[in-house]
Coordinates of C-alpha atoms in Angstrom, one line a residue:
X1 CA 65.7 -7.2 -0.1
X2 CA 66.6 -10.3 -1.6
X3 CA 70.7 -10.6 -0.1
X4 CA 69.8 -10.0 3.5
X5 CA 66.7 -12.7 3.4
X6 CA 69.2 -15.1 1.6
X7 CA 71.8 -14.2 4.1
X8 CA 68.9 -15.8 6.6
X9 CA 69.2 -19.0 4.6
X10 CA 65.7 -18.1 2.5
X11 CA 65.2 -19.1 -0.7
X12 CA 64.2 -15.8 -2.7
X13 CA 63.3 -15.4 -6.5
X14 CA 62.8 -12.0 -7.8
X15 CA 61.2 -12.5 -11.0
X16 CA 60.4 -10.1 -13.5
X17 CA 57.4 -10.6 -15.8
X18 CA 57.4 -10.9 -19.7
X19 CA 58.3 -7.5 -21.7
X20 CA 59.6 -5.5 -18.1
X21 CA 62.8 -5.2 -16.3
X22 CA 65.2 -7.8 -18.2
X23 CA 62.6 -9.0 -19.9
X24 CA 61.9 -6.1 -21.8
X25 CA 62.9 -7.1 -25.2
X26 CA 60.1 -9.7 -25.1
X27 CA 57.3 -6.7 -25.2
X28 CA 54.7 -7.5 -28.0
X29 CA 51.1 -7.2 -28.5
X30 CA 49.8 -10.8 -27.4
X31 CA 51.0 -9.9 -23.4
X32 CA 48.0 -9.8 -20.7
X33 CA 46.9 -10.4 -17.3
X34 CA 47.3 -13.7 -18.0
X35 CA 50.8 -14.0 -19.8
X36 CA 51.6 -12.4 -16.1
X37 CA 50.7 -15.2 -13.5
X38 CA 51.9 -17.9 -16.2
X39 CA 55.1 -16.6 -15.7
X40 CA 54.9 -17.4 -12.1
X41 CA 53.3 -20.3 -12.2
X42 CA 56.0 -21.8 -14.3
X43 CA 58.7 -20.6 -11.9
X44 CA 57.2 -22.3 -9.1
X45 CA 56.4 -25.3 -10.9
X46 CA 59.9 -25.4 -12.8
X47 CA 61.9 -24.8 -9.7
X48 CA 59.6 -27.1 -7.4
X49 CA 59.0 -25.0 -5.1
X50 CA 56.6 -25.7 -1.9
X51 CA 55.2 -23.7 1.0
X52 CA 56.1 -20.2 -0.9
X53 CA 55.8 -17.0 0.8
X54 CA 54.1 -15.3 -2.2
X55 CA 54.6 -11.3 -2.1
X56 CA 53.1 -8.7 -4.5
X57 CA 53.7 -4.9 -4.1
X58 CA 51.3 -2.7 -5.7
X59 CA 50.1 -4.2 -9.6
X60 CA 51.3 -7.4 -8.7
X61 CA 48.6 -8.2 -6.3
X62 CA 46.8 -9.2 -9.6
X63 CA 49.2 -12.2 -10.7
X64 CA 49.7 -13.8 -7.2
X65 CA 45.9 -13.5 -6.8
X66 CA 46.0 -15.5 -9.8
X67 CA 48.8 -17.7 -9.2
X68 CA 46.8 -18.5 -6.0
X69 CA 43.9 -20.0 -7.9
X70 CA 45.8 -22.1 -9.7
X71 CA 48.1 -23.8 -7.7
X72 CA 47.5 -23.5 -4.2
X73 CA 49.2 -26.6 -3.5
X74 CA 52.8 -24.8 -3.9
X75 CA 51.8 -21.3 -1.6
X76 CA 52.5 -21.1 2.1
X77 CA 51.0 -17.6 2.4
X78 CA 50.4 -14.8 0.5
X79 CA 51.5 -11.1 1.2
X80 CA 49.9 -8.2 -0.5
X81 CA 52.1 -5.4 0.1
X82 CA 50.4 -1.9 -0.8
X83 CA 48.5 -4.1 -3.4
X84 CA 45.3 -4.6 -5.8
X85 CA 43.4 -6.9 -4.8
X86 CA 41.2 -8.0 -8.1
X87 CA 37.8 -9.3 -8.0
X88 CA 37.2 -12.2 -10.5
X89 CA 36.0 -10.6 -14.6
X90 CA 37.5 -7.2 -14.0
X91 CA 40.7 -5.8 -15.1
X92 CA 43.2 -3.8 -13.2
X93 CA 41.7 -0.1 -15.1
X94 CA 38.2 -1.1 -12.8
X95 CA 40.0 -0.5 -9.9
X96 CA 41.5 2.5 -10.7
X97 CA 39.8 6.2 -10.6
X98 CA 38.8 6.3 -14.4
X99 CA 41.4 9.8 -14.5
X100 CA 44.4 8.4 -14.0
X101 CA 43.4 4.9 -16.1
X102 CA 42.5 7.0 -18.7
X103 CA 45.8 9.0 -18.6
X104 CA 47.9 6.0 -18.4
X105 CA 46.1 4.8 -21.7
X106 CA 46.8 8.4 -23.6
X107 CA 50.3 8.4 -22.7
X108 CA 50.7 4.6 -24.0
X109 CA 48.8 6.3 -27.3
X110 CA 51.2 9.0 -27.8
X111 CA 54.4 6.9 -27.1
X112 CA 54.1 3.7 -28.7
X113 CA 50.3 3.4 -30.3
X114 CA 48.9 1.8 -27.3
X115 CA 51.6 -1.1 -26.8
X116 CA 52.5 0.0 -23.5
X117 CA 52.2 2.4 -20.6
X118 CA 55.5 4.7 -20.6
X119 CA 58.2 4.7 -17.8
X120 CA 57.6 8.1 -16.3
X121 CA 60.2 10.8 -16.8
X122 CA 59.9 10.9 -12.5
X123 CA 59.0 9.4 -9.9
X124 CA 55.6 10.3 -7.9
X125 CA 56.1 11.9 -4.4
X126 CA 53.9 9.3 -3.2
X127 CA 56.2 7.1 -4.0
X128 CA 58.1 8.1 -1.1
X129 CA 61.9 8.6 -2.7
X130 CA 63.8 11.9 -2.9
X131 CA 64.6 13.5 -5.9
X132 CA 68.7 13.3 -6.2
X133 CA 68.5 10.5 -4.1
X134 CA 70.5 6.9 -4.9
X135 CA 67.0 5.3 -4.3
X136 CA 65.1 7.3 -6.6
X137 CA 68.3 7.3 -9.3
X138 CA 68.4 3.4 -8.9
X139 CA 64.8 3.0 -9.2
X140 CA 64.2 5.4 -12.3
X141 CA 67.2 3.8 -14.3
X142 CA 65.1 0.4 -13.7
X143 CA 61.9 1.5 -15.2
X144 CA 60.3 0.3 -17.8
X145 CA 57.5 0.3 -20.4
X146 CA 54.2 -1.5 -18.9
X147 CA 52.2 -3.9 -21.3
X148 CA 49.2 -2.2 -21.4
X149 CA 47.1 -5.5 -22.2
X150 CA 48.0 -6.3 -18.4
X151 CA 45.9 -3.0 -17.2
X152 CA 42.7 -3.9 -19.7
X153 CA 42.2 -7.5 -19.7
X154 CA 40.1 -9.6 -16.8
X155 CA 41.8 -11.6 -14.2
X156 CA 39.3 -14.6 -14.1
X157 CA 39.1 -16.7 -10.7
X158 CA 38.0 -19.8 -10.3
X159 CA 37.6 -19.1 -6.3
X160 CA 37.5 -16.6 -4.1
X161 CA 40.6 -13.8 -3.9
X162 CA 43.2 -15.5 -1.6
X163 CA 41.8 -19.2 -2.8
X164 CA 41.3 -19.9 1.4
X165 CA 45.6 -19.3 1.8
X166 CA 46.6 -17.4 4.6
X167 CA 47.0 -14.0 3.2
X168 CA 48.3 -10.7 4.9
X169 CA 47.3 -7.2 3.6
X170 CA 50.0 -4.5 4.4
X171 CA 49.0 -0.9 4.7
X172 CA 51.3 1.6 3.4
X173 CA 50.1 4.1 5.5
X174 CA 52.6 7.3 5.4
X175 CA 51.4 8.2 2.6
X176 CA 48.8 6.3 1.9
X177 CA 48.5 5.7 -1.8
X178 CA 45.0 7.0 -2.9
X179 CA 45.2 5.0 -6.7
X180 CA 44.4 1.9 -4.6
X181 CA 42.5 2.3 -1.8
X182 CA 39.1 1.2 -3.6
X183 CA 41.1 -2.7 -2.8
X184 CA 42.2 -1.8 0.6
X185 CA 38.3 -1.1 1.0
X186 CA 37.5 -4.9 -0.5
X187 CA 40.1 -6.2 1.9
X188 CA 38.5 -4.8 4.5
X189 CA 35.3 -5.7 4.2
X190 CA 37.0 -9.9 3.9
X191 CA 36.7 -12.0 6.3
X192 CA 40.2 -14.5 6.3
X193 CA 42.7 -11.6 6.2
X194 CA 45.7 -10.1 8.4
X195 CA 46.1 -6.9 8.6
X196 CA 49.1 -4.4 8.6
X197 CA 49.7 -1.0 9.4
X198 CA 52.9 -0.1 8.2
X199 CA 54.1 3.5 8.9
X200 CA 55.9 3.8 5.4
X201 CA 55.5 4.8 1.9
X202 CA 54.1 3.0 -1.0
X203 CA 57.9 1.9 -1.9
X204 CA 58.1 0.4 1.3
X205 CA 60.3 -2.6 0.4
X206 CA 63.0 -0.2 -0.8
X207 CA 62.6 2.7 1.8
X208 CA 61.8 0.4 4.8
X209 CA 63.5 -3.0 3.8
X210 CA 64.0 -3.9 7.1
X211 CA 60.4 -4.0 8.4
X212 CA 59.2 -5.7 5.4
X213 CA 61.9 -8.5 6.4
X214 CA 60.2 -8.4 9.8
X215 CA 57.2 -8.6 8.6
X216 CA 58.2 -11.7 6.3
X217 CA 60.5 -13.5 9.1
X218 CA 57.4 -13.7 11.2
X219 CA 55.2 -15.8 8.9

């Protein structure tokens, strides 16, 4: 999404966070929740940003949550796309339905003594990309190992979730992703938040890119 929105004359940084995506060779032991939002923090701060439009899909409603508490100063609005939203002293496993956390934490076991979750073999069909597809080929070659540290250690807040920013909740609702619905329940039950229903998959930004630009353009 990151062309078209610069096309628009935006400003968009697509960060990746320490030991994934081209920052995989930095995967080590000492990597947690925390090693996460200090790696957006320091973007913002480094590149002096102001008034950000700050956007997590899925996990990374956890570092913007935290990135949120610590400098409010620099964020516009936050957007938690399909996300987690974290309550303050519990790690990203509470949310989770213990089966699949503990699955994630056998497979990180067998592959690489606990280091990190695995990139999976393929893709879930919640997901919402076709086997065979370019989508699903481009996606899967992007994968990589997750620090598991970043799934087990506590997100601590020093203020309520969302820090009083104007923060919008979208709904992935076709399917809706069942792994994270115990946060869409915490959302709900919020007062402060926007709310959208988005007819799309949990993938949204790569299978609906143009609504989620929609949905950006009009904050």
């Amino acid at each position: 999404m990151a062309e078209p929105l610069r096309a628009l004359g935006h400003s968009v940084y697509a960060p990746s966070f320490t030991g994934m995506g081209d920052r995989a060779h930095l995967l080590g032991p000492r990597i947690d929740i925390e090693t996460f939002v200090e790696d957006l923090v320091q973007l913002i701060v480094s590149e002096e940003l102001r008034d950000v439009v700050l956007v997590g899909h899925s996990f990374g409603g956890v570092p913007i949550s935290g990135v949120a508490d610590r400098i409010p100063e620099a964020i516009g609005h936050l957007v938690y796309l399909d996300a987690i939203v974290p309550e303050s002293g519990k790690s990203v496993f509470s949310t989770y339905p213990a089966a699949e956390a503990q699955a994630r934490i056998e497979a990180a076991e067998r592959a690489n003594g606990g280091l990190a979750a695995p990139a999976p073999l393929a893709l879930p069909q919640s997901i919402g990309l076709r086997p065979g597809s370019a989508d699903y080929d481009w996606v899967l070659r992007r994968l990589t190992p997750h620090p598991m540290r970043t799934y087990t250690s506590a997100l601590t807040l020093r203020n309520p979730v969302g820090n009083g920013l104007p923060r919008t909740y979208v709904h992935c609702s076709e399917p809706s992703y069942a792994t994270i619905e115990g946060s869409r329940a915490l959302v709900r039950s919020w007062p402060g938040w926007r709310w959208i229903e988005l007819r799309a998959p949990h993938e949204a930004m790569i299978t609906h890119p143009d609504e989620i630009a929609r949905i950006l353009l009009a904050i």
